[in-house]
Short mmCIF file of C-alpha atoms in Angstrom, two decimals:
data_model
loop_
_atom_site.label_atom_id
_atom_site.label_comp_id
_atom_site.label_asym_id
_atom_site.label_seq_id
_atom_site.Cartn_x
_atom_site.Cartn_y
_atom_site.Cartn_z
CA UNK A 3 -19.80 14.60 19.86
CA UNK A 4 -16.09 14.53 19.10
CA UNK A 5 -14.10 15.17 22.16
CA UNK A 6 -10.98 17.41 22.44
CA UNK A 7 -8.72 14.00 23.48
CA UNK A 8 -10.05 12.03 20.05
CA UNK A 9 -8.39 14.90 18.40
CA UNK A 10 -5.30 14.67 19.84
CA UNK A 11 -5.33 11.27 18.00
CA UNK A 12 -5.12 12.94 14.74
CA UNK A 13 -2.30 15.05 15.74
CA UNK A 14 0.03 13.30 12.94
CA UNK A 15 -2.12 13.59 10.40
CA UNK A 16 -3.37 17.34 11.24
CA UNK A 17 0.44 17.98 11.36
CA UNK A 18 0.84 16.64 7.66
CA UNK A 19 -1.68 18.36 6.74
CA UNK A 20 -0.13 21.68 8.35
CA UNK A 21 2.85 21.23 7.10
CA UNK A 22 1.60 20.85 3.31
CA UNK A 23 -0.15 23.99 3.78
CA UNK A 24 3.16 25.66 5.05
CA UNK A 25 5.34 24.59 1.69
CA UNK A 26 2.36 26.12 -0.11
CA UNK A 27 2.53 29.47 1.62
CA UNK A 28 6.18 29.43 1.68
CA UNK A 29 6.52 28.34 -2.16
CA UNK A 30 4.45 31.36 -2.56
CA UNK A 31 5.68 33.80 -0.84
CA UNK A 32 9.10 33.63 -0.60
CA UNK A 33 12.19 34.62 -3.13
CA UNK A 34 14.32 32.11 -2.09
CA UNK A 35 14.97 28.79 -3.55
CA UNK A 36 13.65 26.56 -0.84
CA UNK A 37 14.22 22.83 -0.67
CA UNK A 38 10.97 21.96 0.16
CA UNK A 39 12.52 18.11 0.60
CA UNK A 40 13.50 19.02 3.86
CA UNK A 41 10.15 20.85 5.16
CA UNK A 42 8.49 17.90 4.37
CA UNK A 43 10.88 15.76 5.94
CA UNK A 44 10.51 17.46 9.14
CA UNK A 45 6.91 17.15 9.06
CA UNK A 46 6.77 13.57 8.27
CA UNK A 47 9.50 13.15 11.54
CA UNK A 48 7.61 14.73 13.76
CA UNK A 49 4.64 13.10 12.80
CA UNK A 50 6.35 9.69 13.33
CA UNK A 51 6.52 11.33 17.01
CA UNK A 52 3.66 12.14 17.46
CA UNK A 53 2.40 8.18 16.18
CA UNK A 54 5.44 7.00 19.05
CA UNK A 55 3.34 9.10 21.60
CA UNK A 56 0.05 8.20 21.12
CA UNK A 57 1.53 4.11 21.06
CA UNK A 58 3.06 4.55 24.63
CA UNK A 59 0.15 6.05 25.93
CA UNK A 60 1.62 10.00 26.55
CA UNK A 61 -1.97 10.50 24.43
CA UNK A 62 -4.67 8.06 26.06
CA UNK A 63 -6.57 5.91 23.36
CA UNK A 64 -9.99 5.33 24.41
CA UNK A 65 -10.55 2.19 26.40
CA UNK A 66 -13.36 1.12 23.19
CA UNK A 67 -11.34 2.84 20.14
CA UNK A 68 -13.90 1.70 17.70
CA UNK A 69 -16.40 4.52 19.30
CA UNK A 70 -13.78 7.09 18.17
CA UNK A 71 -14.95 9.44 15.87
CA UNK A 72 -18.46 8.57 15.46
CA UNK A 73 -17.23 4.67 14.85
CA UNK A 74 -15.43 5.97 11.80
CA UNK A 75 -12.15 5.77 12.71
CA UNK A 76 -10.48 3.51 15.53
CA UNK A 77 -6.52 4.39 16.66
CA UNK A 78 -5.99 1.16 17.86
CA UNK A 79 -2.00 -0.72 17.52
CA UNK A 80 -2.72 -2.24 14.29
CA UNK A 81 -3.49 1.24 12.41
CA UNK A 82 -0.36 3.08 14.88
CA UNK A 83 1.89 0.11 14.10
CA UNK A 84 1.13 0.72 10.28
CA UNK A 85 1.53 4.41 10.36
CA UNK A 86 4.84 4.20 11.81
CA UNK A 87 5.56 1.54 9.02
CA UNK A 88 3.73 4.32 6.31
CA UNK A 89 5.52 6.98 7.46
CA UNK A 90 8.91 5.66 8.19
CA UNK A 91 8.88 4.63 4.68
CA UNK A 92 7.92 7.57 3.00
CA UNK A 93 10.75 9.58 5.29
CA UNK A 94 13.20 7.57 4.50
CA UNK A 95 12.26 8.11 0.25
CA UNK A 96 12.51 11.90 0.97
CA UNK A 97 15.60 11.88 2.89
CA UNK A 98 17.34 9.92 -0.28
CA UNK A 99 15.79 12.08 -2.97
CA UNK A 100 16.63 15.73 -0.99
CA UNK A 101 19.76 16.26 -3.22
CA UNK A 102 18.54 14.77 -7.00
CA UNK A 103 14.81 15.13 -7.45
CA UNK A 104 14.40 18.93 -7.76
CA UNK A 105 15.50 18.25 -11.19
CA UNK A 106 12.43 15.75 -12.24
CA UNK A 107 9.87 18.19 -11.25
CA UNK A 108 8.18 21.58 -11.87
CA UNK A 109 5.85 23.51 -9.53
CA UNK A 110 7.78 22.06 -6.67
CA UNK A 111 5.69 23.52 -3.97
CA UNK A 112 2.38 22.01 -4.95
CA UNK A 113 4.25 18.88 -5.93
CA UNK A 114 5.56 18.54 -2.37
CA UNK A 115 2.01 19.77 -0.77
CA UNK A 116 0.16 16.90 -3.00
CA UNK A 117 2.58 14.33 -1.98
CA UNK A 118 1.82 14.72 2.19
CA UNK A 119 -1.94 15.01 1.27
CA UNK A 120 -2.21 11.99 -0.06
CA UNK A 121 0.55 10.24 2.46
CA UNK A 122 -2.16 11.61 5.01
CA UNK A 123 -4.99 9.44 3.60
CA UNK A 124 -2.72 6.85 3.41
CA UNK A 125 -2.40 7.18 7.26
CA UNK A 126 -6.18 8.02 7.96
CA UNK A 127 -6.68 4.19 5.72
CA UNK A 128 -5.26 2.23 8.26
CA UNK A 129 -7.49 3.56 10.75
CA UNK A 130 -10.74 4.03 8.88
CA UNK A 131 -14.04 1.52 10.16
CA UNK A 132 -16.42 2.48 7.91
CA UNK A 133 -16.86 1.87 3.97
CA UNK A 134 -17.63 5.69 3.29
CA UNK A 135 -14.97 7.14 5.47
CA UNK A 136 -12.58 4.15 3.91
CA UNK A 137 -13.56 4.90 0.71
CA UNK A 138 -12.71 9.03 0.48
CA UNK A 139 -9.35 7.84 2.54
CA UNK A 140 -8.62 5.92 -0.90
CA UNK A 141 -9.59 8.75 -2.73
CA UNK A 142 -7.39 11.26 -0.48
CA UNK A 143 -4.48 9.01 -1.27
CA UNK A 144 -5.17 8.53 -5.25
CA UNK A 145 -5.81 12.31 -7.08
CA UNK A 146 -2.84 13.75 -5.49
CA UNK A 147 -0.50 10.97 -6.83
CA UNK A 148 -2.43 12.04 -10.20
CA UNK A 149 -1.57 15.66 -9.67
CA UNK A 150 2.54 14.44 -8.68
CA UNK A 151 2.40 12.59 -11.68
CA UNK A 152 1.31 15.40 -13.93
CA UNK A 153 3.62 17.99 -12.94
CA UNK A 154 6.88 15.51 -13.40
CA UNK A 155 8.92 16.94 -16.46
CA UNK A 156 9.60 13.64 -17.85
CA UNK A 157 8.54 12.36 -21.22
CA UNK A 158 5.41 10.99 -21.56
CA UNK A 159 4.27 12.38 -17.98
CA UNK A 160 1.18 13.35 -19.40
CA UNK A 161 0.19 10.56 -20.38
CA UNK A 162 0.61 8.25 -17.63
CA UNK A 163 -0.98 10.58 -14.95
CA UNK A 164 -4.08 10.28 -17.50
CA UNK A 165 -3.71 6.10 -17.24
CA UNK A 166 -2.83 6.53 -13.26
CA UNK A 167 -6.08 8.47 -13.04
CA UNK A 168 -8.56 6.42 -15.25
CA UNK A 169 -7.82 3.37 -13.90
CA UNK A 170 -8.15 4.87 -10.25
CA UNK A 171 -11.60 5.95 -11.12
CA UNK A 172 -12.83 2.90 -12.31
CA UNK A 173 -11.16 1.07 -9.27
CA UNK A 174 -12.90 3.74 -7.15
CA UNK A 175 -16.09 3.11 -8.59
CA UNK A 176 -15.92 -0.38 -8.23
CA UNK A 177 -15.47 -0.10 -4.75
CA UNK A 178 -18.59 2.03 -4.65
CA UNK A 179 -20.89 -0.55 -5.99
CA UNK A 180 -19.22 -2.89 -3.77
CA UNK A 181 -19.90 -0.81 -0.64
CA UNK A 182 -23.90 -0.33 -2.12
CA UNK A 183 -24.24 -3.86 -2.40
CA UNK A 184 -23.27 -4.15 1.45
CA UNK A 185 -25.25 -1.38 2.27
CA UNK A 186 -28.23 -3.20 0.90
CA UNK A 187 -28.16 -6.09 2.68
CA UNK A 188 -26.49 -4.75 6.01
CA UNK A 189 -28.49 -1.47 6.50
CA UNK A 190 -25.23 -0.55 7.81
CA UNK A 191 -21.96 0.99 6.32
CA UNK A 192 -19.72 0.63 9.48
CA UNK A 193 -17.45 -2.47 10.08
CA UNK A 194 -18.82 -3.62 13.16
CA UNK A 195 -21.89 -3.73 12.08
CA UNK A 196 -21.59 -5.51 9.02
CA UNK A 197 -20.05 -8.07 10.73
CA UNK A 198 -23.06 -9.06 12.26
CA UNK A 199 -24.59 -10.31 8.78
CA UNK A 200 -23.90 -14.15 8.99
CA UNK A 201 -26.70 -13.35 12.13
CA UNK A 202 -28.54 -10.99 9.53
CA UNK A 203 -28.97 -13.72 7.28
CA UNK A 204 -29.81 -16.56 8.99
CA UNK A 205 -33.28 -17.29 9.47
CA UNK A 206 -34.26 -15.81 6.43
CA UNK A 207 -35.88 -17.15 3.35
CA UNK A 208 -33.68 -16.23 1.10
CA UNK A 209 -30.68 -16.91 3.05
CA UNK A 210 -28.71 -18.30 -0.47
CA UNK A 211 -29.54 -15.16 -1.86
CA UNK A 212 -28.00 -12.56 0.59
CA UNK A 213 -24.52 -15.06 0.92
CA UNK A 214 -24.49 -14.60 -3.11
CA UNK A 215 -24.49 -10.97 -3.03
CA UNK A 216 -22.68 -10.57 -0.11
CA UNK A 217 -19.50 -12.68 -1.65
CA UNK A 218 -20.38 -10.52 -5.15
CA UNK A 219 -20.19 -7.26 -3.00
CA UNK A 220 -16.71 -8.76 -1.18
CA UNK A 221 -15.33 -9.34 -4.73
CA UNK A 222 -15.98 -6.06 -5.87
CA UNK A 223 -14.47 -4.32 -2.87
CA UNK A 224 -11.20 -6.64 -3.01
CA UNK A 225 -11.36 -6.06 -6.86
CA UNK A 226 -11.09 -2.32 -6.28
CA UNK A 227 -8.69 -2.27 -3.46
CA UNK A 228 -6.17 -4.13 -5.62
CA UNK A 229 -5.39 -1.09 -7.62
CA UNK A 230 -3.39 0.03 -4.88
CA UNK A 231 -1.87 -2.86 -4.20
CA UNK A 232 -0.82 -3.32 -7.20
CA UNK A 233 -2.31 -6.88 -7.92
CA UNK A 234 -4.35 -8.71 -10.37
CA UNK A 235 -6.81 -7.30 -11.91
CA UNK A 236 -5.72 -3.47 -11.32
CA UNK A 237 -2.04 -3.96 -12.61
CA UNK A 238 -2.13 -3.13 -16.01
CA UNK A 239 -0.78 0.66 -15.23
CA UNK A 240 1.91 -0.48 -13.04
CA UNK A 241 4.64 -1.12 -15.49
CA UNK A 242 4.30 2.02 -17.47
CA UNK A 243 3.32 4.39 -14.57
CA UNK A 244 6.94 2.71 -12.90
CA UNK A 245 8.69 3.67 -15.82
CA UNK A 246 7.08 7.13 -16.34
CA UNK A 247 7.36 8.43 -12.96
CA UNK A 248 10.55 9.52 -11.18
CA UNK A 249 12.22 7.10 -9.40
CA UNK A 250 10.38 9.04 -6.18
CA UNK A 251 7.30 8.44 -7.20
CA UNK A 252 7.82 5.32 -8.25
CA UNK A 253 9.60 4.14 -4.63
CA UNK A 254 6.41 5.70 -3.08
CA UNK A 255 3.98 3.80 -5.28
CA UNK A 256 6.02 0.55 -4.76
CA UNK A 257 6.43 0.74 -0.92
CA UNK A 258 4.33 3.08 0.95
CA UNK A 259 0.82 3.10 -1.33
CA UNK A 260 0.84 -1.13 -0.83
CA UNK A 261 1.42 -0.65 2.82
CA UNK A 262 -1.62 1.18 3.09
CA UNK A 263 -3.82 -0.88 0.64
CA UNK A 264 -3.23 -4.03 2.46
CA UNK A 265 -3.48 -2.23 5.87
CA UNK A 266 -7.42 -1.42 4.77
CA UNK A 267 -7.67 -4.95 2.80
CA UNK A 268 -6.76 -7.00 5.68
CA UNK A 269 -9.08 -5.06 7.81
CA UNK A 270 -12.06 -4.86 5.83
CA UNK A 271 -11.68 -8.50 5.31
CA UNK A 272 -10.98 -9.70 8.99
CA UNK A 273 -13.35 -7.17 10.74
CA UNK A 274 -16.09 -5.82 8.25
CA UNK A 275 -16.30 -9.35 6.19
CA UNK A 276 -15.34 -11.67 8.93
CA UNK A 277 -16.26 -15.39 8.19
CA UNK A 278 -19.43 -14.82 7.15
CA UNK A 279 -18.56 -15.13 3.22
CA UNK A 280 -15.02 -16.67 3.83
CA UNK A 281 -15.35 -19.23 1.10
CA UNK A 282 -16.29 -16.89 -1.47
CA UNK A 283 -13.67 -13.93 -1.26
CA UNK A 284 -10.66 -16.33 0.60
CA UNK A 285 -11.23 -19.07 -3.04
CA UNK A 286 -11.08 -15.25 -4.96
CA UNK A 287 -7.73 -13.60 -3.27
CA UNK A 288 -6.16 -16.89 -3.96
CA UNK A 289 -6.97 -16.83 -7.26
CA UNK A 290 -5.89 -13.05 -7.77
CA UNK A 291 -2.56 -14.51 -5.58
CA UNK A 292 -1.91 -16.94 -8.37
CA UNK A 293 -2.34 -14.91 -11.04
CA UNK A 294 -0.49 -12.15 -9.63
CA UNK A 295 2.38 -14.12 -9.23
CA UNK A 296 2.69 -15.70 -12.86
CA UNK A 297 2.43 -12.83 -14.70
CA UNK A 298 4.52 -10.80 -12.41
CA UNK A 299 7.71 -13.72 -12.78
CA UNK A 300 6.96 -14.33 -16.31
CA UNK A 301 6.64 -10.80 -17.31
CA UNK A 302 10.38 -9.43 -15.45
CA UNK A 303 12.04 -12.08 -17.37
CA UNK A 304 11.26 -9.82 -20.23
CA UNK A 305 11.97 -6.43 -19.16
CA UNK A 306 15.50 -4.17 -20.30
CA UNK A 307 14.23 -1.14 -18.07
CA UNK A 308 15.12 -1.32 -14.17
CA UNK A 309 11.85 0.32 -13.43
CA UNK A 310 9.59 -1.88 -15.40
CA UNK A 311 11.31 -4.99 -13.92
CA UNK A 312 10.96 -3.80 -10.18
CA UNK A 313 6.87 -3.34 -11.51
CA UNK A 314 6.30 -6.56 -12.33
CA UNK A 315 8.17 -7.64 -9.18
CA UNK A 316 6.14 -5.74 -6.98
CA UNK A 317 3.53 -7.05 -8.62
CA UNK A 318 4.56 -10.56 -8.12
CA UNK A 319 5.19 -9.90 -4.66
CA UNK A 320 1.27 -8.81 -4.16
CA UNK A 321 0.81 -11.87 -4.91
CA UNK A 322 3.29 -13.66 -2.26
CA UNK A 323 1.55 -11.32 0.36
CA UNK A 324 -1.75 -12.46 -0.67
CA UNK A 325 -1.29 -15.35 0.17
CA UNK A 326 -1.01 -14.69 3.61
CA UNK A 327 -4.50 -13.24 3.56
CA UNK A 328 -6.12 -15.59 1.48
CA UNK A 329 -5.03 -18.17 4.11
CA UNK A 330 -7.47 -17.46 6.72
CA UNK A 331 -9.63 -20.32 7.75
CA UNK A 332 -13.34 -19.63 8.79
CA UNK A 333 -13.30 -22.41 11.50
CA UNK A 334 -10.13 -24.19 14.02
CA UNK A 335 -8.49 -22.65 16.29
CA UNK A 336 -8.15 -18.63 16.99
CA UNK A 337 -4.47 -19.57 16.65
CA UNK A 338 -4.22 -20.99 12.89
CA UNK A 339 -6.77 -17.79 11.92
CA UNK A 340 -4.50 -15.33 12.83
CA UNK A 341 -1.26 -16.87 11.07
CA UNK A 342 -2.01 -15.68 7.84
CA UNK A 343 -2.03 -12.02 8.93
CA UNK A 344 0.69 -12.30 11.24
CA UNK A 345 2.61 -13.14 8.12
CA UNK A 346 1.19 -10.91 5.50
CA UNK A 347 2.20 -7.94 8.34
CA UNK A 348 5.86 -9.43 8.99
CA UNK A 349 6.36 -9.86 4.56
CA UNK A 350 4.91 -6.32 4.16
CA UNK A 351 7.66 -5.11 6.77
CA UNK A 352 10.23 -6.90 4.94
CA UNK A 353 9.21 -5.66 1.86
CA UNK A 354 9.48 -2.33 2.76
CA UNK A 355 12.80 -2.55 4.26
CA UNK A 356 14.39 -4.85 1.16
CA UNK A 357 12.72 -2.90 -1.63
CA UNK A 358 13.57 0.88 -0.03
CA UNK A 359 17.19 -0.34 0.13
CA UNK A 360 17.25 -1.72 -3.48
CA UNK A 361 15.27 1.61 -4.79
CA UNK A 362 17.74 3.81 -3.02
CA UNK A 363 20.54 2.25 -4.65
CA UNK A 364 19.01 2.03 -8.08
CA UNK A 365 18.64 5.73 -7.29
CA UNK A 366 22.33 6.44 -6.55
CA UNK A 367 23.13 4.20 -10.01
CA UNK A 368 20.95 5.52 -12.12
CA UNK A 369 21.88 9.11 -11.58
CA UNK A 370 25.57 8.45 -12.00
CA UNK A 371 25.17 6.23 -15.15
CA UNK A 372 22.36 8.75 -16.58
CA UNK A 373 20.19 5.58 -17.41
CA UNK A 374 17.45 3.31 -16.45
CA UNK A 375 18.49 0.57 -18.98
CA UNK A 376 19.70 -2.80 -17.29
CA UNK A 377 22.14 -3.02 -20.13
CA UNK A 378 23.91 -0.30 -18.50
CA UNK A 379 23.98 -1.48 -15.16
CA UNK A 380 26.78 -3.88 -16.51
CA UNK A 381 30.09 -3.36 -14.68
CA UNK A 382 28.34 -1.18 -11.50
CA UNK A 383 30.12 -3.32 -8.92
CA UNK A 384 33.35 -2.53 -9.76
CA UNK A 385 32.50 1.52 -10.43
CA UNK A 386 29.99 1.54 -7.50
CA UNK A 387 31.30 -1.47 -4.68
CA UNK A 388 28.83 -0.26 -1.68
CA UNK A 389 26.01 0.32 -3.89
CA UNK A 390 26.66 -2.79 -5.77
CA UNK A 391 26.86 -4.72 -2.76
CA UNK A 392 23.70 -3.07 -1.43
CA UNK A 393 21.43 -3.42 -4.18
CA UNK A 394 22.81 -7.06 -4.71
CA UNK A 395 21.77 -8.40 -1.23
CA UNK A 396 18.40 -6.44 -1.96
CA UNK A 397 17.77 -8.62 -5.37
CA UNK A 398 18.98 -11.25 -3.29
CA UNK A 399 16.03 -11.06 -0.81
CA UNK A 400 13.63 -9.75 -3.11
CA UNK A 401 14.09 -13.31 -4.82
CA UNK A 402 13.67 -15.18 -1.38
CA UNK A 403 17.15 -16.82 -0.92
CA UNK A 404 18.33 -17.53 2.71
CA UNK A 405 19.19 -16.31 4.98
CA UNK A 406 17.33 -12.77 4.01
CA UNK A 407 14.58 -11.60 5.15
CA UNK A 408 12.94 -12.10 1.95
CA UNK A 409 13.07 -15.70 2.62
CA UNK A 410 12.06 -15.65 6.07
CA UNK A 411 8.57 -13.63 4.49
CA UNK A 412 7.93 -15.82 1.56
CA UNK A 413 8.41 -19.43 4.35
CA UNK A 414 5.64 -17.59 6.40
CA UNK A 415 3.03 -16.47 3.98
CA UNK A 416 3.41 -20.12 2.34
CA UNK A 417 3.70 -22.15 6.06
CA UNK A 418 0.40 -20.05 7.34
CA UNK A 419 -1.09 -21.43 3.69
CA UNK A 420 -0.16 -24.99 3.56
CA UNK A 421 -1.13 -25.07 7.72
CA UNK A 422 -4.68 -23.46 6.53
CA UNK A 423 -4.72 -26.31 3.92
CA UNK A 424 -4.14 -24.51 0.69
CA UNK A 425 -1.68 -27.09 0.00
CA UNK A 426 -2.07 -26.41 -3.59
CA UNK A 427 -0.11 -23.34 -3.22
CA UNK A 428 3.14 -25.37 -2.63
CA UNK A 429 2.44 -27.95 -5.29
CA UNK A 430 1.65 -24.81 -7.90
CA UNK A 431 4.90 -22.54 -6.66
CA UNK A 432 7.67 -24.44 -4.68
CA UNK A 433 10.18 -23.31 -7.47
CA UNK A 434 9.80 -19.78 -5.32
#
């Protein structure tokens, strides 16, 4: 049974959710023009404090959070620390678009209601410890970013909520067989439990057998995740969803939906997947690292449209955070294993700081110059100084030159790799 105080611990997403519901009602009923920017800015604040309170203990966590909920869900610091991250993000893209982004949208009520639903599955991901719960999380965080994209007046809108959703579906059922796979050979659909199938398996007969499928079934679940991530092999609708979208979708796809797909990846990897088929899926993220990372460079080099470059650099940057995960080692000490995450989380922080800050600016640029062509960015630090400046040190970072932060990520993801002995990493990328 699901106690009165385990509820409590859902108190910032319940609030999203309430909040959504009152733009709805109030885009309804109401005469007014209402800037439902700010509404929703509220909500996501006080959500933030309600994420604070349950951290510092105001709201007791259970002493064993992975019983919460039935073992679906577990509020523990990693998910709190990465809804603060989440929703800090996605409050500070709402404050910046309060004053320009009624114009790039139509039905601004249910556009506004779709975007905290599915910033509430994003929050619910990085606390989900089961494959079913984990997967309708996804899908909580996917259809309304189909719905936002739809209802955008720009050209071609259409269109790339119809390539946004395809893709998602495939991705989604992907993930599905994944998860059946893993439910075959567990029994068990719950993280803790599947852990336990390195035991599972040996003994058995067919030992070889169950360690194929179970690295098949990890490479279909990492497959699927990396639509949201925006990674090899789900990248394809990145560049022209970027360009498509409003700059305020586009900020929230770039910063806030990666968040939360690593935030499930590294935990379905680390707790679900464990070491039991290490070699097959760490051998496979490195792989979708490398190729991540070539065609995201190679591809920007080509790109005359602000938007499309920044998707191929996030993109590329999946890549660099990969990395971090693919890392991992499945024996040595407790200390080397954890490096790789501890530096995927501190890039994925930078990130969102450094590519909110450039976005912001390329906001403030674009709506003065009337243009998303990097032709006409020519001359913007003498018209614009501050934002110049800004979005300068942002590119600046973004490319990993010291003393930025952007440096500081890309020397951890790649020390945690060549201390894990993927020295081939350095020998394949050290012009990064």
């Amino acid at each position: 049974m699901i106690t009165f105080s385990e509820i409590l611990l859902l108190l910032p997403e319940l609030f999203l959710i309430l909040t959504s519901f009152i733009i709805l009602i109030v885009d309804l009923f109401s005469s007014r023009k209402v800037n439902h920017a700010v509404f929703a800015s509220v909500g996501i604040f006080v959500s933030i404090i309600f994420v604070i309170v349950i951290y510092i203990g105001v709201i007791n966590v259970p002493a064993d959070s992975s019983l919460s909920f039935k073992g679906m869900l577990s509020i523990d610091k990693y998910s709190l620390f990465f809804k603060v991250l989440i929703l800090s993000s996605t409050l500070a893209i709402s404050l910046s678009n309060i004053s320009t982004f009624d114009k790039y949208v139509k039905s601004k009520g249910e556009f506004w209601s779709l975007f905290l639903l599915s910033l509430t599955g994003m929050t619910i991901l990085s606390s989900t410890t089961e494959m079913i719960t984990t997967w309708v999380a996804l899908e909580l965080t996917s259809l309304p970013i189909v719905g936002m994209l739809a209802l955008s007046e720009k050209k071609y809108s259409l269109e790339v909520a119809l390539k946004y959703l395809v893709l998602s579906a495939t991705s989604s059922a992907v993930i599905l067989m994944g998860i059946a796979y893993l439910y075959g050979i567990t029994g068990s659909t719950f993280f803790n439990e599947i852990s336990t199938v390195s035991q599972t398996i040996d003994g058995k007969i067919f030992s070889s057998q169950y360690n194929i499928l179970l690295i098949f079934a990890s490479i279909l679940i990492i497959s699927g995740v990396s639509f949201k991530i925006a990674s090899f092999p789900f990248l394809s609708w990145v560049p022209d969803v970027y360009q498509g979208a409003p700059t305020f979708i586009t900020m929230y796809l770039s910063v806030v939906s990666k968040i939360a797909g690593f935030s499930i990846l590294i935990r379905i990897l680390f707790q679900a997947l464990n070491s039991s088929s290490y070699e097959g899926w760490s051998m496979f993220i490195a792989i979708m690292s490398l190729i991540s990372m070539i065609i995201g460079n190679i591809m920007a080099l080509r790109q005359r449209n602000i938007k499309r470059l920044f998707a191929y650099s996030t993109i590329a940057h999946a890549g660099y955070i990969l990395i971090g995960i693919a890392s991992i080692q499945s024996s040595g000490s407790l200390e080397n294993s954890i490096i790789g995450v501890q530096a995927t989380i501190f890039y994925l922080a930078g990130y969102a700081i450094t590519n909110l800050t450039a976005f912001i600016s390329i906001l403030y640029i674009t709506d003065k110059i009337s243009s998303n062509s990097i032709d006409d960015f020519k001359g913007v630090g003498f018209k614009f100084k501050s934002q110049g400046i800004i979005l300068a040190i942002s590119l600046i970072s973004l490319l990993g030159i010291p003393p930025t932060i952007g440096f500081m990520g890309k020397a951890f993801v790649f020390s945690a790799a060549i201390t894990n002995g993927f020295f081939w990493y350095k020998n394949r990328f050290c012009i990064w």
